[in-house]
Coordinates of C-alpha atoms (C1' of nucleotides) in Angstrom, one line a residue:
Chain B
X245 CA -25.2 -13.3 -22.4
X246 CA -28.1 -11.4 -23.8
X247 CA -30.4 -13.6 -22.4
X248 CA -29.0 -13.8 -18.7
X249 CA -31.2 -15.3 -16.4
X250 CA -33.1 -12.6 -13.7
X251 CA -31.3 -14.2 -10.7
X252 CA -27.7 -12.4 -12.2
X253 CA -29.3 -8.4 -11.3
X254 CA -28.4 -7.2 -8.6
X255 CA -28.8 -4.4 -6.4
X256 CA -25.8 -1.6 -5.9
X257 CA -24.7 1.0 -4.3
X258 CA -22.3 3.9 -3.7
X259 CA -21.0 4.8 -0.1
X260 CA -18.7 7.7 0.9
X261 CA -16.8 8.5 3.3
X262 CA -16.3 12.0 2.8
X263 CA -13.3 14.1 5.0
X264 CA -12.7 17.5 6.5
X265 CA -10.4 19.1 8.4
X266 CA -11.8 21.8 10.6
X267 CA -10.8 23.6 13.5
X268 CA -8.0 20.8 14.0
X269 CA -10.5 17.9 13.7
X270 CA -10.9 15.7 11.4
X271 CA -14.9 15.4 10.8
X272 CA -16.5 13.1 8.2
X273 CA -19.7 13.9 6.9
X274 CA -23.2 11.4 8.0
X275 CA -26.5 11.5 7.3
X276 CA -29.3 11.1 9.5
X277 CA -31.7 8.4 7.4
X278 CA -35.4 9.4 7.1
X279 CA -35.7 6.5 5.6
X280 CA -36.5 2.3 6.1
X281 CA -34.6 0.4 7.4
X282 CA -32.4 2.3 10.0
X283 CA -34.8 5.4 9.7
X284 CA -33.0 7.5 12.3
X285 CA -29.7 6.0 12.3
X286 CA -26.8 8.2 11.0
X287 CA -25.1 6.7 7.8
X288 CA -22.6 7.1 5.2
X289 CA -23.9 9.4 2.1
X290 CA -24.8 7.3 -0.5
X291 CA -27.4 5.7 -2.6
X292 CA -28.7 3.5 -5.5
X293 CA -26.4 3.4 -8.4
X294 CA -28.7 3.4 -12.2
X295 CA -28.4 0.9 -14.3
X296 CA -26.7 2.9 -17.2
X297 CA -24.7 5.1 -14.8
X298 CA -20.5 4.3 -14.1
X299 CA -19.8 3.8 -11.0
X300 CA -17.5 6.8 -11.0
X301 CA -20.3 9.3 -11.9
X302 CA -22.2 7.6 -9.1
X303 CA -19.6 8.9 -7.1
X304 CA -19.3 12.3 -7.9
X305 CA -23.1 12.8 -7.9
X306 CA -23.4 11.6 -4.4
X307 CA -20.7 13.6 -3.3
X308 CA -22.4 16.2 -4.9
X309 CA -25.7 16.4 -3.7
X310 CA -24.3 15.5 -0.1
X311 CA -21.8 18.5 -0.2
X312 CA -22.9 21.1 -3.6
X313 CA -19.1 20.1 -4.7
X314 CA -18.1 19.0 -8.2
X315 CA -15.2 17.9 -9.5
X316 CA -13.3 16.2 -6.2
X317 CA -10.9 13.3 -6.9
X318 CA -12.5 10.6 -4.8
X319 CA -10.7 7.1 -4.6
X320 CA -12.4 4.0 -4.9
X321 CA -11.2 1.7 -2.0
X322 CA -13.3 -1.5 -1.2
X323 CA -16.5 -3.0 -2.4
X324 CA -18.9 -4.9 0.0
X325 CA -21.1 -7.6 -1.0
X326 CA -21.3 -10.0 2.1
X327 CA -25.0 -11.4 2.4
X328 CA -26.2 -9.9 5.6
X329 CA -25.2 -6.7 5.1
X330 CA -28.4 -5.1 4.3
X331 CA -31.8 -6.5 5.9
X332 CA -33.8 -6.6 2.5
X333 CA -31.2 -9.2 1.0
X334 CA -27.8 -8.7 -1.0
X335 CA -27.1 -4.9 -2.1
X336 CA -23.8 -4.7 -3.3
X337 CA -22.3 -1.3 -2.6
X338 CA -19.1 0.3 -3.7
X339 CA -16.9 2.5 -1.2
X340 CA -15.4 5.4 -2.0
X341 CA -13.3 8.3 -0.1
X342 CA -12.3 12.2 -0.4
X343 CA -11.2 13.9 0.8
X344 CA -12.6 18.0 0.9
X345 CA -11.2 21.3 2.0
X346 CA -13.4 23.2 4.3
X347 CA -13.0 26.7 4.0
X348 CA -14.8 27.9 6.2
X349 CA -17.6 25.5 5.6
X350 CA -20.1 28.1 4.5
X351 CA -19.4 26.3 0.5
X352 CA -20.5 22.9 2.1
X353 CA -24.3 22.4 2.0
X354 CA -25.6 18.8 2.2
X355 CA -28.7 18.4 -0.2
X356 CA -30.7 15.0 0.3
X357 CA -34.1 14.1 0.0
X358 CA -34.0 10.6 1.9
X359 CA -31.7 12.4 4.6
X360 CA -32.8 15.0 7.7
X361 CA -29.8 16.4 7.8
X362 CA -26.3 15.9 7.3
X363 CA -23.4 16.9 10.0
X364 CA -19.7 16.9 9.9
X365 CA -18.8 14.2 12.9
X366 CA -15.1 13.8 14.5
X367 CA -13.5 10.9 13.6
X368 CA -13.4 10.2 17.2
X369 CA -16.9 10.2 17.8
X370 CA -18.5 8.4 15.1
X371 CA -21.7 6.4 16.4
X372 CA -22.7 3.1 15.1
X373 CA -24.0 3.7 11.7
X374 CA -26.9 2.1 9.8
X375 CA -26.1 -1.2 7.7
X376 CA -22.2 -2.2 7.5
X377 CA -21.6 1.0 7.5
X378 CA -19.0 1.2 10.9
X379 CA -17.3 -1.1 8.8
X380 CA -16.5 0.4 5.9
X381 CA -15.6 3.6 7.7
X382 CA -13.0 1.5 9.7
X383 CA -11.7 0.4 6.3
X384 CA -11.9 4.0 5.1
X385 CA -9.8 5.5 7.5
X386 CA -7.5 3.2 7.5
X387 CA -6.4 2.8 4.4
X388 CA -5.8 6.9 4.5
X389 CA -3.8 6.8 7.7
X390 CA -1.8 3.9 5.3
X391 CA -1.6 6.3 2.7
X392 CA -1.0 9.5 3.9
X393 CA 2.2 8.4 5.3
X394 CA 3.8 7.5 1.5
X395 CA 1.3 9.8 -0.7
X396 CA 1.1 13.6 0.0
X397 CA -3.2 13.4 0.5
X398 CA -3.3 15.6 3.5
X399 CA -3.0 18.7 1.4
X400 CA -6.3 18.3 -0.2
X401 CA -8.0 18.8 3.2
X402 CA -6.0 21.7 4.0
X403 CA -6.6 25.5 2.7
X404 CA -4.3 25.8 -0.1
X405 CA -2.1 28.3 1.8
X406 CA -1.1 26.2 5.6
X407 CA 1.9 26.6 8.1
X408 CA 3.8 23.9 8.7
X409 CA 2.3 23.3 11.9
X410 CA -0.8 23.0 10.7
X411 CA 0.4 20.3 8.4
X412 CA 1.8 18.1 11.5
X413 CA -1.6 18.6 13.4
X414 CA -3.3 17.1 10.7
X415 CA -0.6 14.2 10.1
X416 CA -0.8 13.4 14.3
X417 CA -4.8 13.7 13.9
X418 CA -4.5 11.0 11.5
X419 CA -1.9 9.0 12.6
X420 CA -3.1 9.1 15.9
X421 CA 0.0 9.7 17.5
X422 CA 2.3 12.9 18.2
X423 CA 5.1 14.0 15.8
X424 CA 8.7 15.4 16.8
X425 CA 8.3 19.1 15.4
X426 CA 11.8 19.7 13.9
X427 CA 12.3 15.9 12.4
X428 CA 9.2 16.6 10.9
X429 CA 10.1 19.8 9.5
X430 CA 13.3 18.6 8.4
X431 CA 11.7 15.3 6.9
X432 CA 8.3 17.3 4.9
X433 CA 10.7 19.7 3.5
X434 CA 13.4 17.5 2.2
X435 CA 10.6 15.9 0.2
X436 CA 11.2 19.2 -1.3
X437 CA 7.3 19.6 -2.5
X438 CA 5.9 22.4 -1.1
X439 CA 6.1 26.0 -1.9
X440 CA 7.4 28.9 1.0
X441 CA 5.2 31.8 0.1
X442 CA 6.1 35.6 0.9
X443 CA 3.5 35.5 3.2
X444 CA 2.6 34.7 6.8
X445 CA -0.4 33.7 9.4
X446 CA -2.4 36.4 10.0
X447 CA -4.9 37.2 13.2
X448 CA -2.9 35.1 15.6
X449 CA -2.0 37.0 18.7
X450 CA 1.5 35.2 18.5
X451 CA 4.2 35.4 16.5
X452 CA 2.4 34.6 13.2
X453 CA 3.9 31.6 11.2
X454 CA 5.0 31.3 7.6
X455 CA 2.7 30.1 5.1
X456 CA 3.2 27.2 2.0
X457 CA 1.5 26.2 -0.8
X458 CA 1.5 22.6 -2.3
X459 CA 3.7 22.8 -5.2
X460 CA 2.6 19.9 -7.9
X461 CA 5.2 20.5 -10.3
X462 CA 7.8 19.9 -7.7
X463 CA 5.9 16.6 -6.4
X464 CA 6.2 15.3 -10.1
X465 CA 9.6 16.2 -10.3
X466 CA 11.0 15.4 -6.7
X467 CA 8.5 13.1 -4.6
X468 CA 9.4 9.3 -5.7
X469 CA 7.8 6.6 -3.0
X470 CA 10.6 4.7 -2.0
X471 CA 10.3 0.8 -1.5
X472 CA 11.8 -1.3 0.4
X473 CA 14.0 -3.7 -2.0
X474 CA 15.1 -1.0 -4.4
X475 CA 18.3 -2.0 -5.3
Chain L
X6 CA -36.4 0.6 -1.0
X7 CA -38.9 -2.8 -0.9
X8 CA -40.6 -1.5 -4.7
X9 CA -36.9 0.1 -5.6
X10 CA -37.6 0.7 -9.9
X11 CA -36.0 -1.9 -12.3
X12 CA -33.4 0.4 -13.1
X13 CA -31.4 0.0 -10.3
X14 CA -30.6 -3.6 -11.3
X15 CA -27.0 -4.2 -12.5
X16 CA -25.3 -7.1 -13.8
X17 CA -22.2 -7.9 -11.7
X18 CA -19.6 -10.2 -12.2
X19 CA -15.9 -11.5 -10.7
X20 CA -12.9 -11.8 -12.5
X21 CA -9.6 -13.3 -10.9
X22 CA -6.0 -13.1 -11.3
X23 CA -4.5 -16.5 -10.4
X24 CA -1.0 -16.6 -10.0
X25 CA 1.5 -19.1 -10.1
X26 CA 5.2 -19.1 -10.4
X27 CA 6.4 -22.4 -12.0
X28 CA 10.3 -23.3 -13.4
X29 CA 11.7 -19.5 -12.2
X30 CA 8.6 -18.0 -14.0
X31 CA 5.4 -15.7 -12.9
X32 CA 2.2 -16.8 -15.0
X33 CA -1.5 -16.0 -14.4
X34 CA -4.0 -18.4 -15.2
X35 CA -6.4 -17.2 -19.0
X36 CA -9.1 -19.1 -20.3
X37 CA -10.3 -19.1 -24.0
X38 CA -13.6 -18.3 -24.2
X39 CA -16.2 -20.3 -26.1
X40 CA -18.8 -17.6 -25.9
X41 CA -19.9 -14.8 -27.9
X42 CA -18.6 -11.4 -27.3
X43 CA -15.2 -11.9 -27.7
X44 CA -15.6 -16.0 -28.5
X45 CA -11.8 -17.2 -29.0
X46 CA -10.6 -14.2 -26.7
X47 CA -8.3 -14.8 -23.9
X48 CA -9.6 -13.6 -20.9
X49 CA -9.4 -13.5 -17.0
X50 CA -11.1 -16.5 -15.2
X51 CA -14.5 -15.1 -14.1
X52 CA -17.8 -15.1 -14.2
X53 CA -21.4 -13.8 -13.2
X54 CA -22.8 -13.5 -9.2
X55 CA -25.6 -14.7 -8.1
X56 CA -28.6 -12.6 -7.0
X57 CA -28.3 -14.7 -3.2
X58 CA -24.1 -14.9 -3.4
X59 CA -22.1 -12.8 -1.3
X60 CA -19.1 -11.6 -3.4
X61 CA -16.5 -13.6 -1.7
X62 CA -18.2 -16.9 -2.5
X63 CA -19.1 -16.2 -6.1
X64 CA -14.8 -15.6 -6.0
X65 CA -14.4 -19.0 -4.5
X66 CA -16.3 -20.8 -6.7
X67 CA -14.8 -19.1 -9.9
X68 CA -11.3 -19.8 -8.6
X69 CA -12.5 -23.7 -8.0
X70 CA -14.1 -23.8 -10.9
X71 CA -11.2 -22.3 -13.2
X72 CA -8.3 -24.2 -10.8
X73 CA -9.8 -27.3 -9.1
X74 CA -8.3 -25.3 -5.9
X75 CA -10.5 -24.4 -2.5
X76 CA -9.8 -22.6 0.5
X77 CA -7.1 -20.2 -1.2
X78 CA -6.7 -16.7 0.2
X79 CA -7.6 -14.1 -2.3
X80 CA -7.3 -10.6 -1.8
X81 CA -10.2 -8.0 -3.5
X82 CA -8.0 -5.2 -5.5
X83 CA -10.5 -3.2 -7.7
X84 CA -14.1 -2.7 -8.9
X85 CA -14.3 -1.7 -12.4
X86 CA -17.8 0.4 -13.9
X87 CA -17.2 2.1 -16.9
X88 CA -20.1 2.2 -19.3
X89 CA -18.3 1.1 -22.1
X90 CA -16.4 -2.4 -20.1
X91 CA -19.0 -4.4 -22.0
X92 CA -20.5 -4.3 -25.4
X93 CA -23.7 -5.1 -24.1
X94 CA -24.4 -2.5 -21.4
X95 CA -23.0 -2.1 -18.2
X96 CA -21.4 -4.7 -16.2
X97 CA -19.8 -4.1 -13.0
X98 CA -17.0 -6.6 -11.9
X99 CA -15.5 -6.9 -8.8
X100 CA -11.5 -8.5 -9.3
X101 CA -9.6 -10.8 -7.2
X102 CA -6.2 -12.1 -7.2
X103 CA -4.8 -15.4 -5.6
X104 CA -1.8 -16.7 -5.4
X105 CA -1.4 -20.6 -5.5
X106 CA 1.2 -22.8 -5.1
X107 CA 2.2 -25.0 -7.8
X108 CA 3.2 -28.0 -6.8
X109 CA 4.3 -29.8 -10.1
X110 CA 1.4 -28.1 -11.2
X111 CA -0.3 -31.5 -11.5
X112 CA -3.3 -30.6 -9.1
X113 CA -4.6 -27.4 -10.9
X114 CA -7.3 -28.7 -13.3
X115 CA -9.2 -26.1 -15.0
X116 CA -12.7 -26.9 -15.4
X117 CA -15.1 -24.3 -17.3
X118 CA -18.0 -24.7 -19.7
X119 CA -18.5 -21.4 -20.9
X120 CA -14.2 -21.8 -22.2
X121 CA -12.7 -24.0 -24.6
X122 CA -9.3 -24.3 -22.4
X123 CA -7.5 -22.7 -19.8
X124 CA -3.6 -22.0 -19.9
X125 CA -0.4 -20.9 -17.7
X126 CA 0.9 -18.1 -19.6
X127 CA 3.8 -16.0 -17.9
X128 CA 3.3 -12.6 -17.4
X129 CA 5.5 -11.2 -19.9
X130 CA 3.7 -12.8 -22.8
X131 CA -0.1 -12.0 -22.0
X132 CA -1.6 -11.3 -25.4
X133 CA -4.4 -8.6 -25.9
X134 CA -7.6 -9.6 -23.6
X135 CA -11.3 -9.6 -23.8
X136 CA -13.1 -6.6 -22.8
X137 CA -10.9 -4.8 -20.2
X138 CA -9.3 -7.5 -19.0
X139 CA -5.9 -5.9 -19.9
X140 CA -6.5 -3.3 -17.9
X141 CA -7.6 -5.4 -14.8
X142 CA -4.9 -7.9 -15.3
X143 CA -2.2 -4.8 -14.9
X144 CA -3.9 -2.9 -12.1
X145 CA -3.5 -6.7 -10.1
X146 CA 0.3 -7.1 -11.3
X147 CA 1.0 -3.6 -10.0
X148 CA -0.5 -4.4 -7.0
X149 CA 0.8 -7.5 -6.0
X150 CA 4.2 -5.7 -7.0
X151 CA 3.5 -2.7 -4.6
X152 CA 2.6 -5.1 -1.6
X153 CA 5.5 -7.9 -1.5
X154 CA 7.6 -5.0 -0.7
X155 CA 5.8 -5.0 2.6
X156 CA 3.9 -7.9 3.1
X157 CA 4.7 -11.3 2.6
X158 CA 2.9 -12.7 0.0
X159 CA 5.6 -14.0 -1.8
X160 CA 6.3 -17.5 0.0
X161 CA 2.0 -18.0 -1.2
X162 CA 3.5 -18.9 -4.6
X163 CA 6.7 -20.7 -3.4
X164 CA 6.7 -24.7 -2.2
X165 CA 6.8 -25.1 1.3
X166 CA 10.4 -25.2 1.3
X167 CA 12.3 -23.4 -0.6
X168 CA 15.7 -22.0 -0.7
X169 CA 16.6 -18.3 -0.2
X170 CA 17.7 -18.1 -3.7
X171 CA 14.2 -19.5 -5.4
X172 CA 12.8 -16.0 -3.3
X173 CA 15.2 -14.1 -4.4
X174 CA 14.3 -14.9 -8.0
X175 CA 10.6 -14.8 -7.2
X176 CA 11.4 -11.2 -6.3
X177 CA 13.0 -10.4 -9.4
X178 CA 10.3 -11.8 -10.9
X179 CA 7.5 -10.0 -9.7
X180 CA 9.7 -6.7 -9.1
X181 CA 11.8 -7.4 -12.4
X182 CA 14.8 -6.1 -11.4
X183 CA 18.0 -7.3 -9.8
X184 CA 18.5 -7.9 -6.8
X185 CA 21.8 -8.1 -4.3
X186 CA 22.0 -11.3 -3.3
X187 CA 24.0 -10.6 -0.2
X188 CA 21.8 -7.5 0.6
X189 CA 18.5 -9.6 0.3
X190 CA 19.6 -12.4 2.5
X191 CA 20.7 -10.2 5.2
X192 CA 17.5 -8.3 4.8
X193 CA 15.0 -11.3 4.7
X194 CA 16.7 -13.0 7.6
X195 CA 17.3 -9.7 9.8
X196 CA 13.4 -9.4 9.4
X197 CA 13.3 -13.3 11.2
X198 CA 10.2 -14.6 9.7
X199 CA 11.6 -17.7 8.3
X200 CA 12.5 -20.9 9.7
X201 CA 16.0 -22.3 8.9
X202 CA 15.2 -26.2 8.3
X203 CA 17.6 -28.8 8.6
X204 CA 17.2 -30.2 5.3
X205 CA 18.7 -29.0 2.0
X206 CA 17.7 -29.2 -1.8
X207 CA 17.9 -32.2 -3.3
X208 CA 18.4 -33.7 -7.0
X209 CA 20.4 -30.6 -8.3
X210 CA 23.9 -30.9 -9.6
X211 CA 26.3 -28.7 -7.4
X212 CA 26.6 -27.8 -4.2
X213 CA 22.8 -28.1 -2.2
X214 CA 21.3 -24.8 -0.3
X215 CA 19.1 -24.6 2.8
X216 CA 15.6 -25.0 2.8
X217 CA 13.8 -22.7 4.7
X218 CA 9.8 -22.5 5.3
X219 CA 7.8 -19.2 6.0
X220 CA 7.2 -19.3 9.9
X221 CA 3.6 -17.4 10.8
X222 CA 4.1 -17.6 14.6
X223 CA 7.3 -15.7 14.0
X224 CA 5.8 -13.5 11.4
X225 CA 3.2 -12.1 13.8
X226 CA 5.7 -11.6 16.5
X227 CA 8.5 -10.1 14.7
X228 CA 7.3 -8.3 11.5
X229 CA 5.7 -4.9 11.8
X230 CA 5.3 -3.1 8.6
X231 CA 7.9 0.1 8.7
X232 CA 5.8 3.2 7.7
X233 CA 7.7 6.9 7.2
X234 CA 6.8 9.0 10.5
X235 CA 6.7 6.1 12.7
X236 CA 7.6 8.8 15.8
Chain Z
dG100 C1' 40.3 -39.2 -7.9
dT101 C1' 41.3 -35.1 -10.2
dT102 C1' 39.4 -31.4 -12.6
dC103 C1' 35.6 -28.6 -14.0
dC104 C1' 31.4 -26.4 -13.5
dT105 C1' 27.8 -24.2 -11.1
dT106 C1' 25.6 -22.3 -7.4
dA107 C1' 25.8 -21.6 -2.1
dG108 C1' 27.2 -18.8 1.3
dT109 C1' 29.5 -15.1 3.7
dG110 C1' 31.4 -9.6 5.9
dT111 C1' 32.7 -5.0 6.0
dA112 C1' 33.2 -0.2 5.0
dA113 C1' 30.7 3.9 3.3
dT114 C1' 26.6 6.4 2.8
dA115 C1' 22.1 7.8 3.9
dA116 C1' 18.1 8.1 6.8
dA117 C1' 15.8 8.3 11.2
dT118 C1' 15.8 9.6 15.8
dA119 C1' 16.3 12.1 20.2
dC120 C1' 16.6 16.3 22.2
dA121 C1' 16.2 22.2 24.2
dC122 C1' 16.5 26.8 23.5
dC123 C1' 16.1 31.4 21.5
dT124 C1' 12.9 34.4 18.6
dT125 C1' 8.9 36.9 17.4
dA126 C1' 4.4 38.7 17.6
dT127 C1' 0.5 40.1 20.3
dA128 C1' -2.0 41.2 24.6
dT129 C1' -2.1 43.4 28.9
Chain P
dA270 C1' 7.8 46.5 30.0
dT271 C1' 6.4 42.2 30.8
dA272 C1' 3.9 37.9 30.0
dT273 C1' 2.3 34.6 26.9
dA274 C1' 2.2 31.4 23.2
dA275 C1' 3.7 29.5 19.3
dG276 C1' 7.5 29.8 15.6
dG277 C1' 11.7 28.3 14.2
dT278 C1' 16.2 26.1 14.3
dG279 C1' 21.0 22.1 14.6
dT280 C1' 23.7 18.3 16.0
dA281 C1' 25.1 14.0 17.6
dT282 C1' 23.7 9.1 17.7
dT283 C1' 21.7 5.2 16.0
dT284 C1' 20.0 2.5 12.4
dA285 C1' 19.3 1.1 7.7
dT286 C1' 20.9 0.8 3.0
dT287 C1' 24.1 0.2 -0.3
dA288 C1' 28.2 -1.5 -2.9
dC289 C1' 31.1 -5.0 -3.6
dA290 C1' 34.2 -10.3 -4.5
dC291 C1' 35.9 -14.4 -2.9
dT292 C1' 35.9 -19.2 -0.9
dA293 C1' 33.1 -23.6 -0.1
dA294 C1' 30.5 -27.5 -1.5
dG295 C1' 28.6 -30.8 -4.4
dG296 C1' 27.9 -33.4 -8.6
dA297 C1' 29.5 -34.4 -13.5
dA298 C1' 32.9 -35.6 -16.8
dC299 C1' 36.9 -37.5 -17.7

DNA sequence: GTTCCTTAGTGTAATAAATACACCTTATAT
DNA sequence: ATATAAGGTGTATTTATTACACTAAGGAAC
């Protein structure tokens, strides 16, 4: 094992697909490559993992330099290692997600050296991306529209104080698909995890809505995933 | 990226999880390794990638190599990257699981060079394993546990025929609990994925059941995956 | 062939969750 | 004062989940 043979190194990367809610879109954030190959093309963030780096801190550094923001929980949620995937032979690249609250998006500044720029895209309009990279977006998203309906993820991509109809915009953005108001009123609330604050909307020029917090000690006590097969 | 520096070489291997459930018991397939670190360890079935070997294949070959079996499904579940995985230096792996059908368990012939034996061991008795093996090996478990509550993954470990009660018990296995057994055969059958055959179980002493296969054409028209705010 | 043993196989009532659906209220703008 | 736009609310129906116990069938033992 000490003496492996060269043809066991490989190449390896980190990809991310990194989310925002903003103005009632859901964006992800792309780069445009100034780069070979696909010098031009828009891609995923990502880059070259070092050899005596984890995988994790990989992560959090890409997300880092492609946003200024520490310390986001990013999931891990498919690795891709097919041969053709990259034109200069096998890179093996590990895909991550996170999901990131916007506010305002003056705190968001993509740094990158072997990028032009970075922009926050729709969801809806996503052009084909350099590499394999369409693909593991696809996979990204979803395995969060899987998620969000049993995990409460959507609150990380709102500001931390959100009326409730705010909440369903972003759950029908996701899940594609419109949401009866009141059953899902009834149905968030029951889960009995957020917080009503004392306060409401403000600059609205209509009746101004209540505002609620994300509560996570009432998640840990009250929010269990239910199964099918439980009993 | 053609004259990338050395130090973005990594070593990468594949580690499996092959389960098989044999006499009303869940086991995974460990091997003994014969190599230094951890020479005499149990461990997880795996072993290095190629430089020229998509991922997927190097997982093939490991699962032929540790089972004799080819052409098994096997789903990807988790990349692990921590520095400290591997005594010498970091190794990233890339797990699997499989699930294989035992059929008298005559068939599955591990063949490896680098371990002194391979065994069935059930679940509940998997002794401490080399490097973080433990650690992969429950991450798997709990996801195969998560996923036959909504997918059907279960009838991969069964014969081809099989009685309701044998997946009732695989179940209890894998979910280890009790189950209803009035509840789960309504259930099961309401969700008509299963072909009723006209034969029953043979060579038992009391009254035969039913043997019923998994049907995929009906399992593509009839089973859609119920997620919470489906309207 | 009678009895014993073991598992197969079945139904219903009670409870809980999901769905469909429409109107009045409140705040601001004009 | 009026118009506009979103906020906020309840109930009846349907569907899914749960709890629960006895008879039927087949082979084994005598």
């Amino acid at each position: 094992m000490e003496n492996l043979p060269a043809h066991f190194d490989s190449l390896f990367t980190v990809d991310c697909i990194i989310f925002g809610f903003d103005e009632g879109e859901l964006k992800i954030l792309l780069i445009e490559r100034n780069e070979d190959p696909f010098r031009g093309w828009f891609a995923l963030p990502g880059y070259f993992v070092e050899k005596t780096e984890a995988i994790e801190s990989a992560a959090q550094r890409i997300l880092y330099e492609s946003t200024g923001l520490k310390g986001i929980y990013m999931e891990q949620f498919y690795t891709f290692g097919a041969l053709g995937r990259h034109p200069q032979g096998r890179v093996i690249t590990v895909a991550y997600y996170a999901m990131i609250r916007l506010t305002g998006q003056k705190d968001v500044k993509p740094v990158s050296d072997f990028a032009r720029q970075a922009v926050w895209v729709n969801v809806k309009d996503i052009p084909e991306l350099a590499f394999d990279h369409s693909r593991i977006f696809r996979k990204g998203f979803e395995k969060i529209r899987n998620k969000i309906s049993y995990q409460p993820i959507a609150f990380e991509l709102l500001p931390e104080k959100f009326t409730l109809t705010q909440l369903q915009n972003l759950y029908e953005v996701i899940l594609n698909k419109k949401l009866d108001k009141r059953n899902f009123r009834k149905k968030m609330l029951s889960y009995d995890i957020l917080k009503e604050l004392d306060e409401k909307q403000k600059g609205v020029s209509y009746r101004a809505a209540k505002l609620y917090k994300f509560d996570k000690r009432k998640f840990a006590k009250n929010f269990h995933k239910e199964l099918s097969f439980t009993k």
